[in-house]
mmCIF file with all atom_site columns, C-alpha atoms in Angstrom:
data_model
loop_
_atom_site.group_PDB
_atom_site.id
_atom_site.type_symbol
_atom_site.label_atom_id
_atom_site.label_alt_id
_atom_site.label_comp_id
_atom_site.label_asym_id
_atom_site.label_entity_id
_atom_site.label_seq_id
_atom_site.pdbx_PDB_ins_code
_atom_site.Cartn_x
_atom_site.Cartn_y
_atom_site.Cartn_z
_atom_site.occupancy
_atom_site.B_iso_or_equiv
_atom_site.pdbx_formal_charge
_atom_site.auth_seq_id
_atom_site.auth_comp_id
_atom_site.auth_asym_id
_atom_site.auth_atom_id
_atom_site.pdbx_PDB_model_num
ATOM 1   C CA . ASP A 1 1   ? -23.949 3.484  -11.226 1.00 64.00 ? 1260 ASP A CA 1
ATOM 2   C CA . ALA A 1 2   ? -23.160 7.198  -11.700 1.00 79.00 ? 1261 ALA A CA 1
ATOM 3   C CA . GLY A 1 3   ? -24.654 8.166  -8.281  1.00 94.00 ? 1262 GLY A CA 1
ATOM 4   C CA . VAL A 1 4   ? -27.049 11.031 -7.787  1.00 97.00 ? 1263 VAL A CA 1
ATOM 5   C CA . ILE A 1 5   ? -26.662 13.574 -10.454 1.00 97.00 ? 1264 ILE A CA 1
ATOM 6   C CA . GLN A 1 6   ? -27.582 17.252 -9.955  1.00 97.00 ? 1265 GLN A CA 1
ATOM 7   C CA . SER A 1 7   ? -27.599 20.027 -12.400 1.00 96.00 ? 1266 SER A CA 1
ATOM 8   C CA . PRO A 1 8   ? -26.418 22.722 -12.693 1.00 97.00 ? 1267 PRO A CA 1
ATOM 9   C CA . ARG A 1 9   ? -23.564 22.582 -10.388 1.00 97.00 ? 1268 ARG A CA 1
ATOM 10  C CA . HIS A 1 10  ? -23.423 26.275 -9.986  1.00 97.00 ? 1269 HIS A CA 1
ATOM 11  C CA . GLU A 1 11  ? -26.110 28.824 -10.721 1.00 97.00 ? 1270 GLU A CA 1
ATOM 12  C CA . VAL A 1 12  ? -25.985 32.696 -10.493 1.00 98.00 ? 1271 VAL A CA 1
ATOM 13  C CA . THR A 1 13  ? -29.143 34.538 -11.098 1.00 97.00 ? 1272 THR A CA 1
ATOM 14  C CA . GLU A 1 14  ? -30.621 37.825 -10.440 1.00 97.00 ? 1273 GLU A CA 1
ATOM 15  C CA . MET A 1 15  ? -33.191 38.463 -7.794  1.00 97.00 ? 1274 MET A CA 1
ATOM 16  C CA . GLY A 1 16  ? -36.726 37.951 -9.127  1.00 97.00 ? 1275 GLY A CA 1
ATOM 17  C CA . GLN A 1 17  ? -35.784 35.287 -11.621 1.00 97.00 ? 1276 GLN A CA 1
ATOM 18  C CA . GLU A 1 18  ? -36.966 31.662 -11.672 1.00 97.00 ? 1277 GLU A CA 1
ATOM 19  C CA . VAL A 1 19  ? -34.428 29.029 -10.774 1.00 98.00 ? 1278 VAL A CA 1
ATOM 20  C CA . THR A 1 20  ? -34.813 25.328 -11.402 1.00 98.00 ? 1279 THR A CA 1
ATOM 21  C CA . LEU A 1 21  ? -32.537 22.715 -9.922  1.00 98.00 ? 1280 LEU A CA 1
ATOM 22  C CA . ARG A 1 22  ? -32.556 19.279 -11.251 1.00 98.00 ? 1281 ARG A CA 1
ATOM 23  C CA . CYS A 1 23  ? -31.849 15.789 -9.853  1.00 98.00 ? 1282 CYS A CA 1
ATOM 24  C CA . LYS A 1 24  ? -31.510 12.317 -11.122 1.00 98.00 ? 1283 LYS A CA 1
ATOM 25  C CA . PRO A 1 25  ? -31.585 9.738  -8.342  1.00 97.00 ? 1284 PRO A CA 1
ATOM 26  C CA . ILE A 1 26  ? -29.922 6.408  -8.329  1.00 96.00 ? 1285 ILE A CA 1
ATOM 27  C CA . SER A 1 27  ? -31.862 3.768  -10.230 1.00 95.00 ? 1286 SER A CA 1
ATOM 28  C CA . GLY A 1 28  ? -33.962 1.618  -7.901  1.00 94.00 ? 1287 GLY A CA 1
ATOM 29  C CA . HIS A 1 29  ? -34.017 4.168  -5.034  1.00 95.00 ? 1288 HIS A CA 1
ATOM 30  C CA . ASP A 1 30  ? -37.502 4.891  -3.904  1.00 94.00 ? 1289 ASP A CA 1
ATOM 31  C CA . TYR A 1 31  ? -36.818 7.875  -1.674  1.00 95.00 ? 1290 TYR A CA 1
ATOM 32  C CA . LEU A 1 32  ? -35.622 11.250 -2.907  1.00 96.00 ? 1291 LEU A CA 1
ATOM 33  C CA . PHE A 1 33  ? -34.621 14.103 -0.577  1.00 97.00 ? 1292 PHE A CA 1
ATOM 34  C CA . TRP A 1 34  ? -33.974 17.829 -1.230  1.00 97.00 ? 1293 TRP A CA 1
ATOM 35  C CA . TYR A 1 35  ? -31.660 19.453 1.401   1.00 97.00 ? 1294 TYR A CA 1
ATOM 36  C CA . ARG A 1 36  ? -30.422 22.990 1.725   1.00 97.00 ? 1295 ARG A CA 1
ATOM 37  C CA . GLN A 1 37  ? -27.147 23.880 3.346   1.00 97.00 ? 1296 GLN A CA 1
ATOM 38  C CA . THR A 1 38  ? -26.270 27.321 4.646   1.00 95.00 ? 1297 THR A CA 1
ATOM 39  C CA . MET A 1 39  ? -23.860 28.614 7.268   1.00 91.00 ? 1298 MET A CA 1
ATOM 40  C CA . MET A 1 40  ? -26.548 29.755 9.512   1.00 91.00 ? 1299 MET A CA 1
ATOM 41  C CA . ARG A 1 41  ? -28.947 26.826 9.385   1.00 91.00 ? 1300 ARG A CA 1
ATOM 42  C CA . GLY A 1 42  ? -26.654 23.935 8.496   1.00 92.00 ? 1301 GLY A CA 1
ATOM 43  C CA . LEU A 1 43  ? -28.282 21.020 6.549   1.00 94.00 ? 1302 LEU A CA 1
ATOM 44  C CA . GLU A 1 44  ? -32.048 21.261 6.551   1.00 93.00 ? 1303 GLU A CA 1
ATOM 45  C CA . LEU A 1 45  ? -34.551 19.025 4.772   1.00 95.00 ? 1304 LEU A CA 1
ATOM 46  C CA . LEU A 1 46  ? -36.780 20.870 2.437   1.00 96.00 ? 1305 LEU A CA 1
ATOM 47  C CA . ILE A 1 47  ? -39.012 18.028 1.118   1.00 97.00 ? 1306 ILE A CA 1
ATOM 48  C CA . TYR A 1 48  ? -38.813 14.322 0.457   1.00 96.00 ? 1307 TYR A CA 1
ATOM 49  C CA . PHE A 1 49  ? -40.656 11.900 -1.857  1.00 96.00 ? 1308 PHE A CA 1
ATOM 50  C CA . ASN A 1 50  ? -41.414 8.223  -1.719  1.00 95.00 ? 1309 ASN A CA 1
ATOM 51  C CA . ASN A 1 51  ? -42.317 6.540  -5.006  1.00 95.00 ? 1310 ASN A CA 1
ATOM 52  C CA . ASN A 1 52  ? -42.556 9.858  -6.557  1.00 96.00 ? 1311 ASN A CA 1
ATOM 53  C CA . VAL A 1 53  ? -45.129 11.136 -4.007  1.00 96.00 ? 1312 VAL A CA 1
ATOM 54  C CA . PRO A 1 54  ? -44.268 14.168 -1.706  1.00 96.00 ? 1313 PRO A CA 1
ATOM 55  C CA . ILE A 1 55  ? -44.384 12.833 1.881   1.00 94.00 ? 1314 ILE A CA 1
ATOM 56  C CA . ASP A 1 56  ? -43.095 15.759 3.868   1.00 93.00 ? 1315 ASP A CA 1
ATOM 57  C CA . ASP A 1 57  ? -42.730 19.328 2.581   1.00 94.00 ? 1316 ASP A CA 1
ATOM 58  C CA . SER A 1 58  ? -42.840 21.002 5.968   1.00 92.00 ? 1317 SER A CA 1
ATOM 59  C CA . GLY A 1 59  ? -39.226 22.251 5.386   1.00 93.00 ? 1318 GLY A CA 1
ATOM 60  C CA . MET A 1 60  ? -40.046 24.178 2.319   1.00 95.00 ? 1319 MET A CA 1
ATOM 61  C CA . PRO A 1 61  ? -39.510 27.826 3.375   1.00 87.00 ? 1320 PRO A CA 1
ATOM 62  C CA . GLU A 1 62  ? -42.482 29.484 1.606   1.00 85.00 ? 1321 GLU A CA 1
ATOM 63  C CA . ASP A 1 63  ? -44.691 29.313 -1.498  1.00 91.00 ? 1322 ASP A CA 1
ATOM 64  C CA . ARG A 1 64  ? -41.809 30.505 -3.687  1.00 95.00 ? 1323 ARG A CA 1
ATOM 65  C CA . PHE A 1 65  ? -40.490 27.078 -3.461  1.00 97.00 ? 1324 PHE A CA 1
ATOM 66  C CA . SER A 1 66  ? -41.978 23.991 -5.238  1.00 97.00 ? 1325 SER A CA 1
ATOM 67  C CA . ALA A 1 67  ? -40.681 20.537 -6.017  1.00 98.00 ? 1326 ALA A CA 1
ATOM 68  C CA . LYS A 1 68  ? -41.882 17.964 -8.303  1.00 97.00 ? 1327 LYS A CA 1
ATOM 69  C CA . MET A 1 69  ? -41.064 14.324 -9.063  1.00 98.00 ? 1328 MET A CA 1
ATOM 70  C CA . PRO A 1 70  ? -42.797 13.375 -12.402 1.00 97.00 ? 1329 PRO A CA 1
ATOM 71  C CA . ASN A 1 71  ? -41.136 10.022 -12.505 1.00 95.00 ? 1330 ASN A CA 1
ATOM 72  C CA . ALA A 1 72  ? -38.710 7.788  -10.661 1.00 95.00 ? 1331 ALA A CA 1
ATOM 73  C CA . SER A 1 73  ? -35.685 9.120  -12.484 1.00 95.00 ? 1332 SER A CA 1
ATOM 74  C CA . PHE A 1 74  ? -36.151 12.857 -12.173 1.00 96.00 ? 1333 PHE A CA 1
ATOM 75  C CA . SER A 1 75  ? -37.004 15.644 -9.752  1.00 98.00 ? 1334 SER A CA 1
ATOM 76  C CA . THR A 1 76  ? -36.984 19.428 -9.796  1.00 98.00 ? 1335 THR A CA 1
ATOM 77  C CA . LEU A 1 77  ? -36.752 22.110 -7.250  1.00 98.00 ? 1336 LEU A CA 1
ATOM 78  C CA . LYS A 1 78  ? -38.045 25.437 -8.376  1.00 98.00 ? 1337 LYS A CA 1
ATOM 79  C CA . ILE A 1 79  ? -37.681 28.805 -6.813  1.00 97.00 ? 1338 ILE A CA 1
ATOM 80  C CA . GLN A 1 80  ? -39.858 31.578 -8.263  1.00 96.00 ? 1339 GLN A CA 1
ATOM 81  C CA . PRO A 1 81  ? -39.112 34.461 -7.630  1.00 96.00 ? 1340 PRO A CA 1
ATOM 82  C CA . SER A 1 82  ? -35.698 33.903 -6.210  1.00 97.00 ? 1341 SER A CA 1
ATOM 83  C CA . GLU A 1 83  ? -34.314 36.124 -3.401  1.00 96.00 ? 1342 GLU A CA 1
ATOM 84  C CA . PRO A 1 84  ? -30.740 36.825 -2.213  1.00 97.00 ? 1343 PRO A CA 1
ATOM 85  C CA . ARG A 1 85  ? -31.546 34.845 1.059   1.00 95.00 ? 1344 ARG A CA 1
ATOM 86  C CA . ASP A 1 86  ? -32.109 31.779 -1.115  1.00 97.00 ? 1345 ASP A CA 1
ATOM 87  C CA . SER A 1 87  ? -28.373 31.648 -1.746  1.00 97.00 ? 1346 SER A CA 1
ATOM 88  C CA . ALA A 1 88  ? -27.259 28.203 -0.478  1.00 98.00 ? 1347 ALA A CA 1
ATOM 89  C CA . VAL A 1 89  ? -25.961 24.839 -1.631  1.00 98.00 ? 1348 VAL A CA 1
ATOM 90  C CA . TYR A 1 90  ? -28.860 22.470 -2.532  1.00 98.00 ? 1349 TYR A CA 1
ATOM 91  C CA . PHE A 1 91  ? -28.427 18.870 -2.272  1.00 98.00 ? 1350 PHE A CA 1
ATOM 92  C CA . CYS A 1 92  ? -30.518 16.061 -3.646  1.00 97.00 ? 1351 CYS A CA 1
ATOM 93  C CA . ALA A 1 93  ? -30.154 12.663 -2.100  1.00 96.00 ? 1352 ALA A CA 1
ATOM 94  C CA . SER A 1 94  ? -31.723 9.220  -2.802  1.00 95.00 ? 1353 SER A CA 1
ATOM 95  C CA . GLY A 1 95  ? -32.033 5.992  -0.921  1.00 93.00 ? 1354 GLY A CA 1
ATOM 96  C CA . THR A 1 96  ? -34.220 3.220  0.305   1.00 91.00 ? 1355 THR A CA 1
ATOM 97  C CA . ARG A 1 97  ? -35.568 2.186  3.605   1.00 88.00 ? 1356 ARG A CA 1
ATOM 98  C CA . GLU A 1 98  ? -32.769 -0.279 4.101   1.00 85.00 ? 1357 GLU A CA 1
ATOM 99  C CA . THR A 1 99  ? -29.906 2.004  2.930   1.00 86.00 ? 1358 THR A CA 1
ATOM 100 C CA . GLU A 1 100 ? -28.222 5.205  3.774   1.00 89.00 ? 1359 GLU A CA 1
ATOM 101 C CA . ALA A 1 101 ? -28.988 8.361  1.696   1.00 92.00 ? 1360 ALA A CA 1
ATOM 102 C CA . PHE A 1 102 ? -26.637 8.945  -1.182  1.00 94.00 ? 1361 PHE A CA 1
ATOM 103 C CA . PHE A 1 103 ? -25.983 12.612 -1.892  1.00 96.00 ? 1362 PHE A CA 1
ATOM 104 C CA . GLY A 1 104 ? -25.398 14.314 -5.146  1.00 96.00 ? 1363 GLY A CA 1
ATOM 105 C CA . GLN A 1 105 ? -22.559 16.974 -5.634  1.00 96.00 ? 1364 GLN A CA 1
ATOM 106 C CA . GLY A 1 106 ? -24.891 19.750 -4.796  1.00 97.00 ? 1365 GLY A CA 1
ATOM 107 C CA . THR A 1 107 ? -25.773 22.883 -6.629  1.00 98.00 ? 1366 THR A CA 1
ATOM 108 C CA . ARG A 1 108 ? -24.429 26.259 -5.367  1.00 97.00 ? 1367 ARG A CA 1
ATOM 109 C CA . LEU A 1 109 ? -27.046 28.819 -5.942  1.00 98.00 ? 1368 LEU A CA 1
ATOM 110 C CA . THR A 1 110 ? -26.147 32.506 -5.742  1.00 98.00 ? 1369 THR A CA 1
ATOM 111 C CA . VAL A 1 111 ? -28.959 35.097 -6.116  1.00 98.00 ? 1370 VAL A CA 1
ATOM 112 C CA . VAL A 1 112 ? -27.730 38.664 -6.643  1.00 97.00 ? 1371 VAL A CA 1
ATOM 113 C CA . ALA B 2 1   ? -38.924 15.264 18.021  1.00 82.00 ? 285  ALA B CA 1
ATOM 114 C CA . GLN B 2 2   ? -35.491 14.215 16.940  1.00 90.00 ? 286  GLN B CA 1
ATOM 115 C CA . LYS B 2 3   ? -32.419 16.123 17.475  1.00 95.00 ? 287  LYS B CA 1
ATOM 116 C CA . VAL B 2 4   ? -28.687 15.706 17.055  1.00 97.00 ? 288  VAL B CA 1
ATOM 117 C CA . THR B 2 5   ? -26.062 17.794 18.853  1.00 97.00 ? 289  THR B CA 1
ATOM 118 C CA . GLN B 2 6   ? -22.515 18.165 17.893  1.00 97.00 ? 290  GLN B CA 1
ATOM 119 C CA . ALA B 2 7   ? -21.149 20.493 20.493  1.00 95.00 ? 291  ALA B CA 1
ATOM 120 C CA . GLN B 2 8   ? -17.726 20.841 18.914  1.00 97.00 ? 292  GLN B CA 1
ATOM 121 C CA . THR B 2 9   ? -17.898 23.510 16.182  1.00 96.00 ? 293  THR B CA 1
ATOM 122 C CA . GLU B 2 10  ? -14.297 23.324 15.282  1.00 97.00 ? 294  GLU B CA 1
ATOM 123 C CA . ILE B 2 11  ? -11.396 21.052 16.281  1.00 97.00 ? 295  ILE B CA 1
ATOM 124 C CA . SER B 2 12  ? -7.788  21.614 15.049  1.00 97.00 ? 296  SER B CA 1
ATOM 125 C CA . VAL B 2 13  ? -5.048  19.067 15.790  1.00 97.00 ? 297  VAL B CA 1
ATOM 126 C CA . VAL B 2 14  ? -1.572  18.193 14.505  1.00 97.00 ? 298  VAL B CA 1
ATOM 127 C CA . GLU B 2 15  ? -1.134  15.325 12.048  1.00 97.00 ? 299  GLU B CA 1
ATOM 128 C CA . LYS B 2 16  ? -0.753  11.881 13.685  1.00 97.00 ? 300  LYS B CA 1
ATOM 129 C CA . GLU B 2 17  ? -2.787  12.989 16.805  1.00 97.00 ? 301  GLU B CA 1
ATOM 130 C CA . ASP B 2 18  ? -5.967  10.979 17.685  1.00 97.00 ? 302  ASP B CA 1
ATOM 131 C CA . VAL B 2 19  ? -9.150  13.014 17.607  1.00 98.00 ? 303  VAL B CA 1
ATOM 132 C CA . THR B 2 20  ? -12.662 12.254 18.755  1.00 98.00 ? 304  THR B CA 1
ATOM 133 C CA . LEU B 2 21  ? -15.789 14.011 17.418  1.00 98.00 ? 305  LEU B CA 1
ATOM 134 C CA . ASP B 2 22  ? -18.767 14.039 19.710  1.00 98.00 ? 306  ASP B CA 1
ATOM 135 C CA . CYS B 2 23  ? -22.391 13.308 18.856  1.00 98.00 ? 307  CYS B CA 1
ATOM 136 C CA . VAL B 2 24  ? -25.393 13.320 21.238  1.00 98.00 ? 308  VAL B CA 1
ATOM 137 C CA . TYR B 2 25  ? -28.909 12.539 19.934  1.00 97.00 ? 309  TYR B CA 1
ATOM 138 C CA . GLU B 2 26  ? -32.445 12.699 21.210  1.00 96.00 ? 310  GLU B CA 1
ATOM 139 C CA . THR B 2 27  ? -35.293 10.593 20.012  1.00 94.00 ? 311  THR B CA 1
ATOM 140 C CA . ARG B 2 28  ? -38.407 9.076  21.398  1.00 92.00 ? 312  ARG B CA 1
ATOM 141 C CA . ASP B 2 29  ? -38.210 6.208  18.892  1.00 90.00 ? 313  ASP B CA 1
ATOM 142 C CA . THR B 2 30  ? -36.994 2.822  20.212  1.00 89.00 ? 314  THR B CA 1
ATOM 143 C CA . THR B 2 31  ? -35.517 1.910  16.779  1.00 90.00 ? 315  THR B CA 1
ATOM 144 C CA . TYR B 2 32  ? -33.440 4.293  14.764  1.00 93.00 ? 316  TYR B CA 1
ATOM 145 C CA . TYR B 2 33  ? -30.346 4.501  12.596  1.00 94.00 ? 317  TYR B CA 1
ATOM 146 C CA . LEU B 2 34  ? -27.326 6.786  13.281  1.00 95.00 ? 318  LEU B CA 1
ATOM 147 C CA . PHE B 2 35  ? -25.066 7.932  10.637  1.00 96.00 ? 319  PHE B CA 1
ATOM 148 C CA . TRP B 2 36  ? -21.780 9.870  10.006  1.00 97.00 ? 320  TRP B CA 1
ATOM 149 C CA . TYR B 2 37  ? -21.070 11.787 6.865   1.00 97.00 ? 321  TYR B CA 1
ATOM 150 C CA . LYS B 2 38  ? -17.924 13.578 5.829   1.00 97.00 ? 322  LYS B CA 1
ATOM 151 C CA . GLN B 2 39  ? -17.960 16.765 3.806   1.00 97.00 ? 323  GLN B CA 1
ATOM 152 C CA . PRO B 2 40  ? -14.482 17.420 2.366   1.00 95.00 ? 324  PRO B CA 1
ATOM 153 C CA . PRO B 2 41  ? -13.505 20.920 1.054   1.00 93.00 ? 325  PRO B CA 1
ATOM 154 C CA . SER B 2 42  ? -14.815 19.906 -2.456  1.00 92.00 ? 326  SER B CA 1
ATOM 155 C CA . GLY B 2 43  ? -18.281 19.997 -0.878  1.00 92.00 ? 327  GLY B CA 1
ATOM 156 C CA . GLU B 2 44  ? -19.873 16.585 -1.441  1.00 93.00 ? 328  GLU B CA 1
ATOM 157 C CA . LEU B 2 45  ? -21.403 14.598 1.290   1.00 95.00 ? 329  LEU B CA 1
ATOM 158 C CA . VAL B 2 46  ? -19.657 11.299 1.756   1.00 94.00 ? 330  VAL B CA 1
ATOM 159 C CA . PHE B 2 47  ? -21.399 8.392  3.750   1.00 94.00 ? 331  PHE B CA 1
ATOM 160 C CA . LEU B 2 48  ? -19.028 6.954  6.433   1.00 95.00 ? 332  LEU B CA 1
ATOM 161 C CA . ILE B 2 49  ? -21.174 4.611  8.620   1.00 93.00 ? 333  ILE B CA 1
ATOM 162 C CA . ARG B 2 50  ? -24.610 3.531  9.506   1.00 93.00 ? 334  ARG B CA 1
ATOM 163 C CA . ARG B 2 51  ? -25.413 1.996  12.852  1.00 92.00 ? 335  ARG B CA 1
ATOM 164 C CA . ASN B 2 52  ? -28.728 0.323  13.900  1.00 91.00 ? 336  ASN B CA 1
ATOM 165 C CA . SER B 2 53  ? -29.969 1.116  17.390  1.00 92.00 ? 337  SER B CA 1
ATOM 166 C CA . PHE B 2 54  ? -30.196 -2.610 18.143  1.00 89.00 ? 338  PHE B CA 1
ATOM 167 C CA . ASP B 2 55  ? -26.479 -3.054 17.665  1.00 86.00 ? 339  ASP B CA 1
ATOM 168 C CA . GLU B 2 56  ? -24.286 -1.248 20.314  1.00 84.00 ? 340  GLU B CA 1
ATOM 169 C CA . GLN B 2 57  ? -21.077 -2.992 19.242  1.00 84.00 ? 341  GLN B CA 1
ATOM 170 C CA . ASN B 2 58  ? -18.294 -0.499 18.519  1.00 86.00 ? 342  ASN B CA 1
ATOM 171 C CA . GLU B 2 59  ? -17.055 -0.616 14.930  1.00 87.00 ? 343  GLU B CA 1
ATOM 172 C CA . ILE B 2 60  ? -13.573 -0.081 13.482  1.00 89.00 ? 344  ILE B CA 1
ATOM 173 C CA . SER B 2 61  ? -12.638 0.615  9.907   1.00 91.00 ? 345  SER B CA 1
ATOM 174 C CA . GLY B 2 62  ? -8.966  1.219  9.446   1.00 94.00 ? 346  GLY B CA 1
ATOM 175 C CA . ARG B 2 63  ? -8.138  4.463  11.361  1.00 96.00 ? 347  ARG B CA 1
ATOM 176 C CA . TYR B 2 64  ? -11.789 5.218  11.931  1.00 96.00 ? 348  TYR B CA 1
ATOM 177 C CA . SER B 2 65  ? -13.740 3.954  14.979  1.00 95.00 ? 349  SER B CA 1
ATOM 178 C CA . TRP B 2 66  ? -17.143 4.609  16.280  1.00 95.00 ? 350  TRP B CA 1
ATOM 179 C CA . ASN B 2 67  ? -18.403 4.247  19.821  1.00 95.00 ? 351  ASN B CA 1
ATOM 180 C CA . PHE B 2 68  ? -22.208 3.804  20.171  1.00 95.00 ? 352  PHE B CA 1
ATOM 181 C CA . GLN B 2 69  ? -23.557 4.009  23.718  1.00 94.00 ? 353  GLN B CA 1
ATOM 182 C CA . LYS B 2 70  ? -27.355 3.975  23.992  1.00 92.00 ? 354  LYS B CA 1
ATOM 183 C CA . SER B 2 71  ? -27.244 4.778  27.816  1.00 92.00 ? 355  SER B CA 1
ATOM 184 C CA . THR B 2 72  ? -25.769 8.194  27.101  1.00 95.00 ? 356  THR B CA 1
ATOM 185 C CA . SER B 2 73  ? -27.435 8.681  23.654  1.00 95.00 ? 357  SER B CA 1
ATOM 186 C CA . SER B 2 74  ? -23.999 9.228  22.062  1.00 96.00 ? 358  SER B CA 1
ATOM 187 C CA . PHE B 2 75  ? -22.367 8.044  18.933  1.00 96.00 ? 359  PHE B CA 1
ATOM 188 C CA . ASN B 2 76  ? -18.808 9.349  19.007  1.00 97.00 ? 360  ASN B CA 1
ATOM 189 C CA . PHE B 2 77  ? -16.261 9.087  16.080  1.00 97.00 ? 361  PHE B CA 1
ATOM 190 C CA . THR B 2 78  ? -12.575 8.695  16.594  1.00 97.00 ? 362  THR B CA 1
ATOM 191 C CA . ILE B 2 79  ? -9.916  9.157  14.010  1.00 97.00 ? 363  ILE B CA 1
ATOM 192 C CA . THR B 2 80  ? -6.586  7.439  15.010  1.00 97.00 ? 364  THR B CA 1
ATOM 193 C CA . ALA B 2 81  ? -3.268  8.899  13.689  1.00 97.00 ? 365  ALA B CA 1
ATOM 194 C CA . SER B 2 82  ? -5.020  11.641 11.970  1.00 97.00 ? 366  SER B CA 1
ATOM 195 C CA . GLN B 2 83  ? -3.766  12.770 8.462   1.00 97.00 ? 367  GLN B CA 1
ATOM 196 C CA . VAL B 2 84  ? -4.234  16.077 6.581   1.00 96.00 ? 368  VAL B CA 1
ATOM 197 C CA . VAL B 2 85  ? -6.651  14.314 4.271   1.00 96.00 ? 369  VAL B CA 1
ATOM 198 C CA . ASP B 2 86  ? -9.073  13.810 7.071   1.00 97.00 ? 370  ASP B CA 1
ATOM 199 C CA . SER B 2 87  ? -9.634  17.613 7.237   1.00 97.00 ? 371  SER B CA 1
ATOM 200 C CA . ALA B 2 88  ? -13.296 18.096 6.551   1.00 98.00 ? 372  ALA B CA 1
ATOM 201 C CA . VAL B 2 89  ? -16.663 18.909 8.121   1.00 97.00 ? 373  VAL B CA 1
ATOM 202 C CA . TYR B 2 90  ? -18.126 15.792 9.697   1.00 98.00 ? 374  TYR B CA 1
ATOM 203 C CA . PHE B 2 91  ? -21.835 15.479 10.320  1.00 97.00 ? 375  PHE B CA 1
ATOM 204 C CA . CYS B 2 92  ? -23.759 13.052 12.624  1.00 98.00 ? 376  CYS B CA 1
ATOM 205 C CA . ALA B 2 93  ? -27.275 12.229 11.619  1.00 97.00 ? 377  ALA B CA 1
ATOM 206 C CA . LEU B 2 94  ? -30.301 10.330 12.971  1.00 95.00 ? 378  LEU B CA 1
ATOM 207 C CA . ARG B 2 95  ? -33.121 8.614  11.142  1.00 93.00 ? 379  ARG B CA 1
ATOM 208 C CA . LYS B 2 96  ? -36.172 6.460  12.081  1.00 88.00 ? 380  LYS B CA 1
ATOM 209 C CA . ILE B 2 97  ? -36.294 2.936  11.005  1.00 86.00 ? 381  ILE B CA 1
ATOM 210 C CA . GLN B 2 98  ? -40.036 2.906  10.742  1.00 78.00 ? 382  GLN B CA 1
ATOM 211 C CA . GLY B 2 99  ? -42.061 5.836  9.579   1.00 75.00 ? 383  GLY B CA 1
ATOM 212 C CA . ALA B 2 100 ? -40.507 8.972  8.392   1.00 76.00 ? 384  ALA B CA 1
ATOM 213 C CA . GLN B 2 101 ? -37.329 8.476  6.539   1.00 83.00 ? 385  GLN B CA 1
ATOM 214 C CA . LYS B 2 102 ? -35.823 11.946 6.737   1.00 87.00 ? 386  LYS B CA 1
ATOM 215 C CA . LEU B 2 103 ? -32.297 12.290 8.068   1.00 91.00 ? 387  LEU B CA 1
ATOM 216 C CA . VAL B 2 104 ? -31.919 14.877 10.916  1.00 94.00 ? 388  VAL B CA 1
ATOM 217 C CA . PHE B 2 105 ? -28.312 16.238 10.841  1.00 95.00 ? 389  PHE B CA 1
ATOM 218 C CA . GLY B 2 106 ? -26.179 17.850 13.592  1.00 96.00 ? 390  GLY B CA 1
ATOM 219 C CA . GLN B 2 107 ? -24.546 21.215 12.858  1.00 95.00 ? 391  GLN B CA 1
ATOM 220 C CA . GLY B 2 108 ? -21.284 19.575 11.971  1.00 96.00 ? 392  GLY B CA 1
ATOM 221 C CA . THR B 2 109 ? -17.792 19.634 13.364  1.00 97.00 ? 393  THR B CA 1
ATOM 222 C CA . ARG B 2 110 ? -15.083 21.230 11.299  1.00 97.00 ? 394  ARG B CA 1
ATOM 223 C CA . LEU B 2 111 ? -11.909 19.224 11.706  1.00 98.00 ? 395  LEU B CA 1
ATOM 224 C CA . THR B 2 112 ? -8.495  20.685 10.613  1.00 97.00 ? 396  THR B CA 1
ATOM 225 C CA . ILE B 2 113 ? -5.573  18.499 10.613  1.00 97.00 ? 397  ILE B CA 1
ATOM 226 C CA . ASN B 2 114 ? -2.282  20.580 10.494  1.00 96.00 ? 398  ASN B CA 1
ATOM 227 C CA . PRO B 2 115 ? 0.944   19.176 9.101   1.00 94.00 ? 399  PRO B CA 1
#
């Protein structure tokens, strides 16, 4: 298995632009998580899905952030409009109730 | 609420020294999982171990060992005979077994092994 695949690996965008981060979970995993990592706040959970249904989105910072999981093999995290304070590394992870979470390589987002 | 505390922000040791990373957790759940992840300079998060709250046996894997003590809510990680390649940020994390499946991470400990 190729593991959790995230794209792009790096994204540089201008303030106000829309940003879409993509994630392909490991086949057979029914949980998918989006985390954000910053120096100030560490690793924080933004949202997670179970069987493609959002379960807990309490970590989504504000309405500018949205996440979807249209099917079991794909999820997106969208920021519209982006702001410099959104600059961070965004991780996608997948797993099951019986396993650990497997993390993707992350997307490093820079908003200038 | 669940909380994980890694009080050591940074640790620096000389190669071949033993080093212990501390992890203290808080939870009202009677069943839970504890984890350790490693984040090397390349940035990915690498799973190291998962421990079930039912099982307080210590675990050893090569130079790595873990000490789980429910009485003190601690899950400490020791690297024996450290090597430069062990340099990384190490995260301790907590998750319920039943209910919400989200991982709650500590702030991480940056470990530097000097040659």
